[in-house]
PDB file of C-alpha atoms in Angstrom:
ATOM      1  CA  MET A1215      16.472  14.584   6.803  1.00  0.00           C
ATOM      2  CA  CYS A1216      15.582  13.314  10.410  1.00  0.00           C
ATOM      3  CA  LEU A1217      12.753  11.411  12.024  1.00  0.00           C
ATOM      4  CA  THR A1218      11.007  12.031  15.349  1.00  0.00           C
ATOM      5  CA  ILE A1219       9.126   8.683  17.453  1.00  0.00           C
ATOM      6  CA  ILE A1220       5.573   9.637  18.400  1.00  0.00           C
ATOM      7  CA  SER A1221       4.969   6.590  19.960  1.00  0.00           C
ATOM      8  CA  SER A1222       7.124   3.200  20.498  1.00  0.00           C
ATOM      9  CA  VAL A1223       5.901   0.335  22.359  1.00  0.00           C
ATOM     10  CA  LYS A1224       6.811  -3.187  23.198  1.00  0.00           C
ATOM     11  CA  ALA A1225       4.904  -5.800  21.334  1.00  0.00           C
ATOM     12  CA  HIS A1226       5.997  -9.652  20.566  1.00  0.00           C
ATOM     13  CA  GLY A1227       9.478  -8.845  21.753  1.00  0.00           C
ATOM     14  CA  GLY A1228       9.956  -6.545  19.392  1.00  0.00           C
ATOM     15  CA  GLU A1229       8.821  -2.468  18.910  1.00  0.00           C
ATOM     16  CA  GLN A1230       5.856  -0.843  17.270  1.00  0.00           C
ATOM     17  CA  ARG A1231       6.662   2.121  16.950  1.00  0.00           C
ATOM     18  CA  VAL A1232       5.096   5.939  15.147  1.00  0.00           C
ATOM     19  CA  TYR A1233       7.279   8.305  13.471  1.00  0.00           C
ATOM     20  CA  SER A1234       6.922  11.944  11.553  1.00  0.00           C
ATOM     21  CA  HIS A1235       9.374  13.585   9.682  1.00  0.00           C
ATOM     22  CA  PRO A1236       9.271  16.669   7.058  1.00  0.00           C
ATOM     23  CA  SER A1237       8.558  14.816   3.404  1.00  0.00           C
ATOM     24  CA  SER A1238      10.617  17.376   0.497  1.00  0.00           C
ATOM     25  CA  ALA A1239       7.966  15.286  -1.524  1.00  0.00           C
ATOM     26  CA  THR A1240       4.966  16.291   0.090  1.00  0.00           C
ATOM     27  CA  GLY A1241       5.919  19.759   1.573  1.00  0.00           C
ATOM     28  CA  THR A1242       4.018  18.634   4.732  1.00  0.00           C
ATOM     29  CA  GLU A1243       4.709  16.478   8.073  1.00  0.00           C
ATOM     30  CA  MET A1244       4.304  12.702   7.104  1.00  0.00           C
ATOM     31  CA  VAL A1245       3.990   9.865   9.438  1.00  0.00           C
ATOM     32  CA  PHE A1246       4.372   6.142   9.267  1.00  0.00           C
ATOM     33  CA  SER A1247       4.450   3.225  11.726  1.00  0.00           C
ATOM     34  CA  ALA A1248       6.885   0.639  11.917  1.00  0.00           C
ATOM     35  CA  PHE A1249       7.292  -2.748  14.053  1.00  0.00           C
ATOM     36  CA  ILE A1250      10.671  -3.680  14.156  1.00  0.00           C
ATOM     37  CA  PRO A1251      11.052  -7.262  15.548  1.00  0.00           C
ATOM     38  CA  ASP A1252      14.067  -8.320  18.265  1.00  0.00           C
ATOM     39  CA  HIS A1253      16.992  -9.028  15.959  1.00  0.00           C
ATOM     40  CA  PRO A1254      20.879  -9.195  16.321  1.00  0.00           C
ATOM     41  CA  ALA A1255      22.704  -5.739  16.801  1.00  0.00           C
ATOM     42  CA  GLY A1256      23.497  -5.201  13.154  1.00  0.00           C
ATOM     43  CA  GLN A1257      21.530  -7.462  11.461  1.00  0.00           C
ATOM     44  CA  LYS A1258      19.362  -5.742   8.864  1.00  0.00           C
ATOM     45  CA  LEU A1259      15.799  -7.501   8.315  1.00  0.00           C
ATOM     46  CA  PRO A1260      13.425  -7.465   5.039  1.00  0.00           C
ATOM     47  CA  VAL A1261      10.900  -5.035   4.892  1.00  0.00           C
ATOM     48  CA  VAL A1262       6.874  -5.646   3.882  1.00  0.00           C
ATOM     49  CA  TRP A1263       5.228  -2.508   3.379  1.00  0.00           C
ATOM     50  CA  TYR A1264       1.659  -1.939   3.973  1.00  0.00           C
ATOM     51  CA  LEU A1265      -0.485   0.632   1.973  1.00  0.00           C
ATOM     52  CA  SER A1266      -4.239   1.695   3.250  1.00  0.00           C
ATOM     53  CA  GLY A1267      -7.291   2.244   1.973  1.00  0.00           C
ATOM     54  CA  LEU A1268      -9.536   5.239   1.352  1.00  0.00           C
ATOM     55  CA  THR A1269     -10.170   7.555   4.599  1.00  0.00           C
ATOM     56  CA  CYS A1270      -7.383   5.428   6.105  1.00  0.00           C
ATOM     57  CA  THR A1271      -3.884   6.852   8.364  1.00  0.00           C
ATOM     58  CA  HIS A1272      -0.927   4.497   9.648  1.00  0.00           C
ATOM     59  CA  ALA A1273      -3.092   3.932  12.314  1.00  0.00           C
ATOM     60  CA  ASN A1274      -6.155   1.121  11.010  1.00  0.00           C
ATOM     61  CA  VAL A1275      -3.714  -1.295   9.798  1.00  0.00           C
ATOM     62  CA  THR A1276      -1.353  -0.740  13.199  1.00  0.00           C
ATOM     63  CA  GLU A1277      -4.225  -1.213  15.908  1.00  0.00           C
ATOM     64  CA  LYS A1278      -6.140  -3.319  13.665  1.00  0.00           C
ATOM     65  CA  GLY A1279      -4.206  -5.636  11.035  1.00  0.00           C
ATOM     66  CA  GLU A1280      -2.792  -8.429  13.668  1.00  0.00           C
ATOM     67  CA  TYR A1281       0.477  -8.564  12.081  1.00  0.00           C
ATOM     68  CA  ARG A1282       3.182  -8.252  14.588  1.00  0.00           C
ATOM     69  CA  ALA A1283       2.990 -11.935  15.658  1.00  0.00           C
ATOM     70  CA  ALA A1284       3.814 -13.385  12.335  1.00  0.00           C
ATOM     71  CA  CYS A1285       6.319 -10.507  12.065  1.00  0.00           C
ATOM     72  CA  ALA A1286       8.000 -10.760  14.889  1.00  0.00           C
ATOM     73  CA  GLN A1287       8.337 -14.887  14.060  1.00  0.00           C
ATOM     74  CA  LEU A1288       9.747 -14.165  10.818  1.00  0.00           C
ATOM     75  CA  GLY A1289      11.898 -11.383  11.182  1.00  0.00           C
ATOM     76  CA  LEU A1290       9.653  -8.936   9.068  1.00  0.00           C
ATOM     77  CA  ILE A1291       9.977  -5.126   9.749  1.00  0.00           C
ATOM     78  CA  PHE A1292       6.490  -4.188   8.971  1.00  0.00           C
ATOM     79  CA  ILE A1293       5.531  -0.483   7.355  1.00  0.00           C
ATOM     80  CA  ALA A1294       2.479   1.359   7.070  1.00  0.00           C
ATOM     81  CA  PRO A1295       2.858   5.270   5.456  1.00  0.00           C
ATOM     82  CA  ASP A1296      -0.042   7.199   5.505  1.00  0.00           C
ATOM     83  CA  THR A1297      -2.538   7.762   2.645  1.00  0.00           C
ATOM     84  CA  SER A1298      -2.206  11.376   2.038  1.00  0.00           C
ATOM     85  CA  PRO A1299      -0.443  14.430   3.174  1.00  0.00           C
ATOM     86  CA  ARG A1300      -2.261  15.921   5.824  1.00  0.00           C
ATOM     87  CA  GLY A1301      -2.222  19.390   7.419  1.00  0.00           C
ATOM     88  CA  GLU A1302      -2.636  23.338   7.335  1.00  0.00           C
ATOM     89  CA  GLY A1303      -3.016  24.515   3.823  1.00  0.00           C
ATOM     90  CA  VAL A1304      -3.308  20.854   2.059  1.00  0.00           C
ATOM     91  CA  PRO A1305      -6.377  20.952  -0.301  1.00  0.00           C
ATOM     92  CA  ASP A1306      -8.988  18.477  -0.005  1.00  0.00           C
ATOM     93  CA  ASP A1307     -12.684  17.544  -1.573  1.00  0.00           C
ATOM     94  CA  PRO A1308     -13.929  20.556  -2.225  1.00  0.00           C
ATOM     95  CA  GLU A1309     -17.347  18.921  -1.197  1.00  0.00           C
ATOM     96  CA  GLY A1310     -15.933  17.491   1.868  1.00  0.00           C
ATOM     97  CA  ALA A1311     -16.171  13.830  -0.020  1.00  0.00           C
ATOM     98  CA  TYR A1312     -14.218  10.457   1.451  1.00  0.00           C
ATOM     99  CA  ASP A1313     -13.115   9.295  -1.906  1.00  0.00           C
ATOM    100  CA  PHE A1314     -10.690  12.528  -2.730  1.00  0.00           C
ATOM    101  CA  GLY A1315      -8.194  14.440  -0.996  1.00  0.00           C
ATOM    102  CA  LEU A1316      -6.955  14.096   2.383  1.00  0.00           C
ATOM    103  CA  GLY A1317      -6.929  10.140   3.075  1.00  0.00           C
ATOM    104  CA  ALA A1318      -7.312   9.453  -0.405  1.00  0.00           C
ATOM    105  CA  GLY A1319      -3.798  10.162  -2.035  1.00  0.00           C
ATOM    106  CA  PHE A1320      -4.195   7.585  -4.595  1.00  0.00           C
ATOM    107  CA  TYR A1321      -0.228   7.224  -4.841  1.00  0.00           C
ATOM    108  CA  LEU A1322       0.097   9.181  -7.336  1.00  0.00           C
ATOM    109  CA  ASP A1323       1.699  12.275  -8.031  1.00  0.00           C
ATOM    110  CA  ALA A1324      -0.454  14.785  -8.833  1.00  0.00           C
ATOM    111  CA  THR A1325      -0.025  17.575 -11.623  1.00  0.00           C
ATOM    112  CA  GLN A1326      -3.820  19.527 -11.690  1.00  0.00           C
ATOM    113  CA  LYS A1327      -3.757  22.432  -9.086  1.00  0.00           C
ATOM    114  CA  PRO A1328      -4.001  23.257  -6.227  1.00  0.00           C
ATOM    115  CA  PHE A1329      -3.142  19.346  -5.520  1.00  0.00           C
ATOM    116  CA  ALA A1330       0.274  18.867  -7.466  1.00  0.00           C
ATOM    117  CA  LYS A1331       1.781  21.612  -4.530  1.00  0.00           C
ATOM    118  CA  ASN A1332       1.516  18.419  -1.734  1.00  0.00           C
ATOM    119  CA  TYR A1333      -0.095  15.291  -3.656  1.00  0.00           C
ATOM    120  CA  GLN A1334       3.037  13.802  -4.673  1.00  0.00           C
ATOM    121  CA  MET A1335       2.775  10.299  -2.908  1.00  0.00           C
ATOM    122  CA  ARG A1336       4.457   8.167  -5.608  1.00  0.00           C
ATOM    123  CA  ARG A1337       7.571  10.304  -5.254  1.00  0.00           C
ATOM    124  CA  TYR A1338       7.253  10.124  -1.485  1.00  0.00           C
ATOM    125  CA  LEU A1339       6.478   5.948  -1.545  1.00  0.00           C
ATOM    126  CA  GLU A1340       9.213   5.291  -4.910  1.00  0.00           C
ATOM    127  CA  THR A1341      11.925   7.145  -3.411  1.00  0.00           C
ATOM    128  CA  GLU A1342      12.187   9.869   0.017  1.00  0.00           C
ATOM    129  CA  LEU A1343      10.379   7.305   2.507  1.00  0.00           C
ATOM    130  CA  PRO A1344      12.770   3.959   0.955  1.00  0.00           C
ATOM    131  CA  GLU A1345      15.773   6.257   1.342  1.00  0.00           C
ATOM    132  CA  LEU A1346      14.862   7.645   4.735  1.00  0.00           C
ATOM    133  CA  ILE A1347      14.456   4.560   6.236  1.00  0.00           C
ATOM    134  CA  ALA A1348      17.625   2.807   4.900  1.00  0.00           C
ATOM    135  CA  LYS A1349      19.233   5.290   6.704  1.00  0.00           C
ATOM    136  CA  HIS A1350      17.680   4.980   9.967  1.00  0.00           C
ATOM    137  CA  LEU A1351      16.029   1.565  10.449  1.00  0.00           C
ATOM    138  CA  PRO A1352      17.509  -1.784  10.328  1.00  0.00           C
ATOM    139  CA  VAL A1353      16.271  -2.647   6.768  1.00  0.00           C
ATOM    140  CA  ASP A1354      17.565  -4.738   4.166  1.00  0.00           C
ATOM    141  CA  LEU A1355      16.347  -2.782   0.879  1.00  0.00           C
ATOM    142  CA  ASP A1356      17.441  -5.853  -1.429  1.00  0.00           C
ATOM    143  CA  ARG A1357      14.295  -7.897   0.342  1.00  0.00           C
ATOM    144  CA  GLN A1358      11.282  -5.772  -0.254  1.00  0.00           C
ATOM    145  CA  ALA A1359       7.740  -7.070  -0.635  1.00  0.00           C
ATOM    146  CA  MET A1360       4.252  -4.780  -0.987  1.00  0.00           C
ATOM    147  CA  MET A1361       1.112  -5.539  -0.213  1.00  0.00           C
ATOM    148  CA  GLY A1362      -1.709  -3.068   0.454  1.00  0.00           C
ATOM    149  CA  HIS A1363      -5.613  -2.862   1.094  1.00  0.00           C
ATOM    150  CA  SER A1364      -8.395  -1.523  -1.463  1.00  0.00           C
ATOM    151  CA  MET A1365      -7.053   2.011  -2.588  1.00  0.00           C
ATOM    152  CA  GLY A1366      -3.840   0.577  -1.211  1.00  0.00           C
ATOM    153  CA  GLY A1367      -3.998  -2.735  -2.776  1.00  0.00           C
ATOM    154  CA  HIS A1368      -4.012  -0.195  -5.894  1.00  0.00           C
ATOM    155  CA  GLY A1369      -1.195   1.314  -4.995  1.00  0.00           C
ATOM    156  CA  ALA A1370       0.711  -1.814  -4.147  1.00  0.00           C
ATOM    157  CA  LEU A1371      -0.063  -3.635  -7.636  1.00  0.00           C
ATOM    158  CA  THR A1372       0.644  -0.094  -9.715  1.00  0.00           C
ATOM    159  CA  ILE A1373       4.134   0.759  -7.427  1.00  0.00           C
ATOM    160  CA  ALA A1374       5.406  -2.844  -8.195  1.00  0.00           C
ATOM    161  CA  LEU A1375       4.685  -2.935 -11.578  1.00  0.00           C
ATOM    162  CA  ARG A1376       6.385   0.376 -11.823  1.00  0.00           C
ATOM    163  CA  ASN A1377       9.622  -0.601 -10.703  1.00  0.00           C
ATOM    164  CA  PRO A1378      10.321  -4.229 -11.405  1.00  0.00           C
ATOM    165  CA  GLY A1379      12.880  -5.907  -9.499  1.00  0.00           C
ATOM    166  CA  ARG A1380      12.548  -4.012  -6.143  1.00  0.00           C
ATOM    167  CA  PHE A1381       9.772  -6.453  -4.615  1.00  0.00           C
ATOM    168  CA  ALA A1382      10.165 -10.010  -4.260  1.00  0.00           C
ATOM    169  CA  SER A1383       6.308 -10.275  -3.625  1.00  0.00           C
ATOM    170  CA  VAL A1384       3.100  -8.294  -4.022  1.00  0.00           C
ATOM    171  CA  SER A1385      -0.127  -9.118  -2.481  1.00  0.00           C
ATOM    172  CA  ALA A1386      -3.284  -7.232  -2.041  1.00  0.00           C
ATOM    173  CA  PHE A1387      -6.732  -7.323   0.129  1.00  0.00           C
ATOM    174  CA  ALA A1388      -9.903  -6.372  -2.057  1.00  0.00           C
ATOM    175  CA  PRO A1389      -7.469  -3.933  -4.228  1.00  0.00           C
ATOM    176  CA  ILE A1390      -9.095  -1.119  -7.272  1.00  0.00           C
ATOM    177  CA  VAL A1391      -7.658  -2.894 -10.127  1.00  0.00           C
ATOM    178  CA  ALA A1392      -8.595  -1.190 -13.104  1.00  0.00           C
ATOM    179  CA  ALA A1393      -8.772   2.620 -11.768  1.00  0.00           C
ATOM    180  CA  LEU A1394      -9.718   3.308 -15.279  1.00  0.00           C
ATOM    181  CA  ALA A1395     -12.980   1.232 -15.241  1.00  0.00           C
ATOM    182  CA  CYS A1396     -14.344   2.673 -11.960  1.00  0.00           C
ATOM    183  CA  PRO A1397     -15.887   5.314 -10.291  1.00  0.00           C
ATOM    184  CA  TRP A1398     -13.371   5.590  -7.555  1.00  0.00           C
ATOM    185  CA  GLY A1399     -10.612   6.086 -10.167  1.00  0.00           C
ATOM    186  CA  GLN A1400     -11.834   8.072 -12.219  1.00  0.00           C
ATOM    187  CA  LYS A1401     -12.734  10.910 -10.107  1.00  0.00           C
ATOM    188  CA  ALA A1402      -9.572  10.840  -8.416  1.00  0.00           C
ATOM    189  CA  LEU A1403      -7.096  10.299 -11.688  1.00  0.00           C
ATOM    190  CA  THR A1404      -9.009  13.314 -13.231  1.00  0.00           C
ATOM    191  CA  GLY A1405      -9.181  15.278 -10.219  1.00  0.00           C
ATOM    192  CA  TYR A1406      -5.376  14.887  -9.574  1.00  0.00           C
ATOM    193  CA  LEU A1407      -3.742  14.286 -13.498  1.00  0.00           C
ATOM    194  CA  GLY A1408      -6.458  16.319 -15.712  1.00  0.00           C
ATOM    195  CA  GLU A1409      -8.580  14.336 -18.060  1.00  0.00           C
ATOM    196  CA  GLY A1410      -5.933  13.337 -20.736  1.00  0.00           C
ATOM    197  CA  GLN A1411      -6.261   9.568 -20.031  1.00  0.00           C
ATOM    198  CA  GLY A1412      -2.637   8.846 -21.329  1.00  0.00           C
ATOM    199  CA  ALA A1413      -1.260   9.981 -17.752  1.00  0.00           C
ATOM    200  CA  TRP A1414      -3.964   7.623 -16.265  1.00  0.00           C
ATOM    201  CA  LEU A1415      -2.700   4.350 -17.602  1.00  0.00           C
ATOM    202  CA  ALA A1416       0.387   4.300 -14.888  1.00  0.00           C
ATOM    203  CA  TYR A1417      -1.905   4.145 -12.204  1.00  0.00           C
ATOM    204  CA  ASP A1418      -4.239   1.174 -13.382  1.00  0.00           C
ATOM    205  CA  ALA A1419      -3.024  -2.546 -12.737  1.00  0.00           C
ATOM    206  CA  CYS A1420      -4.810  -4.036 -15.305  1.00  0.00           C
ATOM    207  CA  ALA A1421      -3.534  -1.265 -17.885  1.00  0.00           C
ATOM    208  CA  LEU A1422       0.118  -1.794 -17.176  1.00  0.00           C
ATOM    209  CA  ILE A1423       0.195  -5.796 -17.270  1.00  0.00           C
ATOM    210  CA  GLU A1424      -1.561  -5.453 -20.631  1.00  0.00           C
ATOM    211  CA  ALA A1425       1.477  -3.129 -21.661  1.00  0.00           C
ATOM    212  CA  GLY A1426       4.235  -5.768 -20.077  1.00  0.00           C
ATOM    213  CA  ALA A1427       4.474  -4.995 -17.090  1.00  0.00           C
ATOM    214  CA  ARG A1428       4.878  -8.012 -14.835  1.00  0.00           C
ATOM    215  CA  LEU A1429       5.893  -9.023 -10.819  1.00  0.00           C
ATOM    216  CA  PRO A1430       7.405 -12.015  -9.601  1.00  0.00           C
ATOM    217  CA  ASP A1431       4.453 -13.011  -8.165  1.00  0.00           C
ATOM    218  CA  LEU A1432       1.203 -12.128  -7.019  1.00  0.00           C
ATOM    219  CA  LEU A1433      -1.531 -13.074  -4.226  1.00  0.00           C
ATOM    220  CA  VAL A1434      -5.196 -11.522  -4.017  1.00  0.00           C
ATOM    221  CA  ASP A1435      -7.812 -12.016  -1.453  1.00  0.00           C
ATOM    222  CA  GLN A1436     -11.231 -10.496  -2.370  1.00  0.00           C
ATOM    223  CA  GLY A1437     -14.568 -10.915  -0.527  1.00  0.00           C
ATOM    224  CA  THR A1438     -17.568 -11.806  -2.124  1.00  0.00           C
ATOM    225  CA  ALA A1439     -19.339 -10.040   0.203  1.00  0.00           C
ATOM    226  CA  ASP A1440     -17.491  -7.369  -0.529  1.00  0.00           C
ATOM    227  CA  PRO A1441     -20.249  -4.427  -1.320  1.00  0.00           C
ATOM    228  CA  PHE A1442     -17.670  -2.355  -3.653  1.00  0.00           C
ATOM    229  CA  LEU A1443     -16.874  -5.607  -5.425  1.00  0.00           C
ATOM    230  CA  GLU A1444     -19.231  -4.947  -8.317  1.00  0.00           C
ATOM    231  CA  THR A1445     -18.942  -1.316  -9.235  1.00  0.00           C
ATOM    232  CA  GLN A1446     -15.381  -0.482  -7.401  1.00  0.00           C
ATOM    233  CA  LEU A1447     -12.925  -3.156  -7.511  1.00  0.00           C
ATOM    234  CA  LYS A1448     -13.986  -5.322 -10.338  1.00  0.00           C
ATOM    235  CA  THR A1449     -11.610  -8.151  -9.504  1.00  0.00           C
ATOM    236  CA  HIS A1450     -12.819 -10.417 -12.701  1.00  0.00           C
ATOM    237  CA  LEU A1451     -10.303  -7.519 -14.850  1.00  0.00           C
ATOM    238  CA  LEU A1452      -7.417  -8.588 -13.064  1.00  0.00           C
ATOM    239  CA  VAL A1453      -7.947 -12.135 -13.435  1.00  0.00           C
ATOM    240  CA  GLU A1454      -8.664 -11.478 -17.296  1.00  0.00           C
ATOM    241  CA  ALA A1455      -5.519  -9.110 -17.338  1.00  0.00           C
ATOM    242  CA  CYS A1456      -3.084 -11.872 -15.850  1.00  0.00           C
ATOM    243  CA  ASP A1457      -4.253 -14.666 -17.863  1.00  0.00           C
ATOM    244  CA  ALA A1458      -4.049 -13.336 -20.699  1.00  0.00           C
ATOM    245  CA  ALA A1459      -0.347 -12.103 -19.926  1.00  0.00           C
ATOM    246  CA  LYS A1460       0.615 -15.677 -18.243  1.00  0.00           C
ATOM    247  CA  GLN A1461       1.099 -13.487 -15.219  1.00  0.00           C
ATOM    248  CA  LYS A1462       1.640 -15.728 -12.687  1.00  0.00           C
ATOM    249  CA  ALA A1463      -0.857 -14.889  -9.947  1.00  0.00           C
ATOM    250  CA  THR A1464      -3.178 -16.365  -7.065  1.00  0.00           C
ATOM    251  CA  ILE A1465      -6.263 -14.811  -6.595  1.00  0.00           C
ATOM    252  CA  ARG A1466      -8.819 -16.269  -4.542  1.00  0.00           C
ATOM    253  CA  MET A1467     -12.672 -15.600  -3.815  1.00  0.00           C
ATOM    254  CA  GLN A1468     -13.215 -15.870  -0.187  1.00  0.00           C
ATOM    255  CA  ASP A1469     -16.660 -16.507   0.546  1.00  0.00           C
ATOM    256  CA  GLY A1470     -19.026 -14.530   2.834  1.00  0.00           C
ATOM    257  CA  TYR A1471     -15.810 -12.068   3.830  1.00  0.00           C
ATOM    258  CA  ASP A1472     -16.565  -8.262   2.949  1.00  0.00           C
ATOM    259  CA  HIS A1473     -14.183  -5.115   3.020  1.00  0.00           C
ATOM    260  CA  SER A1474     -13.215  -4.747   6.587  1.00  0.00           C
ATOM    261  CA  TYR A1475     -10.024  -5.460   9.133  1.00  0.00           C
ATOM    262  CA  TYR A1476     -11.707  -8.794   9.907  1.00  0.00           C
ATOM    263  CA  PHE A1477     -11.504  -9.701   6.544  1.00  0.00           C
ATOM    264  CA  ILE A1478      -8.216  -8.636   6.291  1.00  0.00           C
ATOM    265  CA  SER A1479      -6.692  -9.976   9.907  1.00  0.00           C
ATOM    266  CA  THR A1480      -7.751 -12.995   8.752  1.00  0.00           C
ATOM    267  CA  PHE A1481      -5.941 -13.501   6.369  1.00  0.00           C
ATOM    268  CA  MET A1482      -2.834 -11.271   6.852  1.00  0.00           C
ATOM    269  CA  ASP A1483      -0.474 -14.275   8.696  1.00  0.00           C
ATOM    270  CA  GLU A1484      -0.928 -16.095   5.683  1.00  0.00           C
ATOM    271  CA  HIS A1485       0.034 -13.109   3.209  1.00  0.00           C
ATOM    272  CA  LEU A1486       3.037 -12.355   5.730  1.00  0.00           C
ATOM    273  CA  ARG A1487       4.421 -16.312   5.619  1.00  0.00           C
ATOM    274  CA  TRP A1488       3.951 -16.075   1.600  1.00  0.00           C
ATOM    275  CA  HIS A1489       6.018 -13.146   1.449  1.00  0.00           C
ATOM    276  CA  HIS A1490       8.564 -14.306   4.228  1.00  0.00           C
ATOM    277  CA  ARG A1491       9.143 -17.618   1.695  1.00  0.00           C
ATOM    278  CA  HIS A1492       9.741 -15.698  -1.415  1.00  0.00           C
ATOM    279  CA  LEU A1493      11.992 -12.859   0.389  1.00  0.00           C
ATOM    280  CA  ASN A1494      13.968 -15.755   1.711  1.00  0.00           C
ATOM    281  CA  SER A1495      14.275 -18.029  -1.588  1.00  0.00           C
TER     282      SER A1495
END
């Protein structure tokens, strides 16, 4: 399987690239962005995965995330995949809503028709894309970190919890922490996985922690002015789950910040430096 470079521009001494490739997991063409800092020939670098939220593509964080200066200084490759399969014939929300279908893959493997054919984002991110990147980019898969925003925070937490030992550190901005307990999650899990909630548990961070899954370390920032905090994100449930399980975590409520990239970009540098310390400890 080959990568096609859609664009490549110099930034902070490195290269900001956008790639496309055919995916066997989703049966579609997939797109992701990768910032590769300047580095000596032959050197492999640690990688930070960033998963985006509802309605987003790779482009949102690539254009607004303000991560390149820190990644260039710290020697971190930054990978931003898409949030769902796309293309002709890929099913969408029947009513065209933003919280299901295109742009809202929830980082799971769907089992319900018509979504099961293409919506295999868990397999894509846990297996296919890492293997592809390892073949074509100078990444050290023994040094990986995971982060995400909103639906992508849900993805980062659940992927890392299901794959113990893979990620040195995990962080999130305003994550969905309990998909079983919020309208976004309930709609997505029902539509992609069916009514049986047993299959849902693998995609709920709090449920995974309560069942015994653990992270090496966790950093979460959540804005107090986020309009989704009370109804969808429910950060207090993650605090309670981590406290009960004695899961190491720093969960910070940031006064006055909302759900936007103004919030994310404010704390992006700090998150990347935190990941860098874990990746090199």
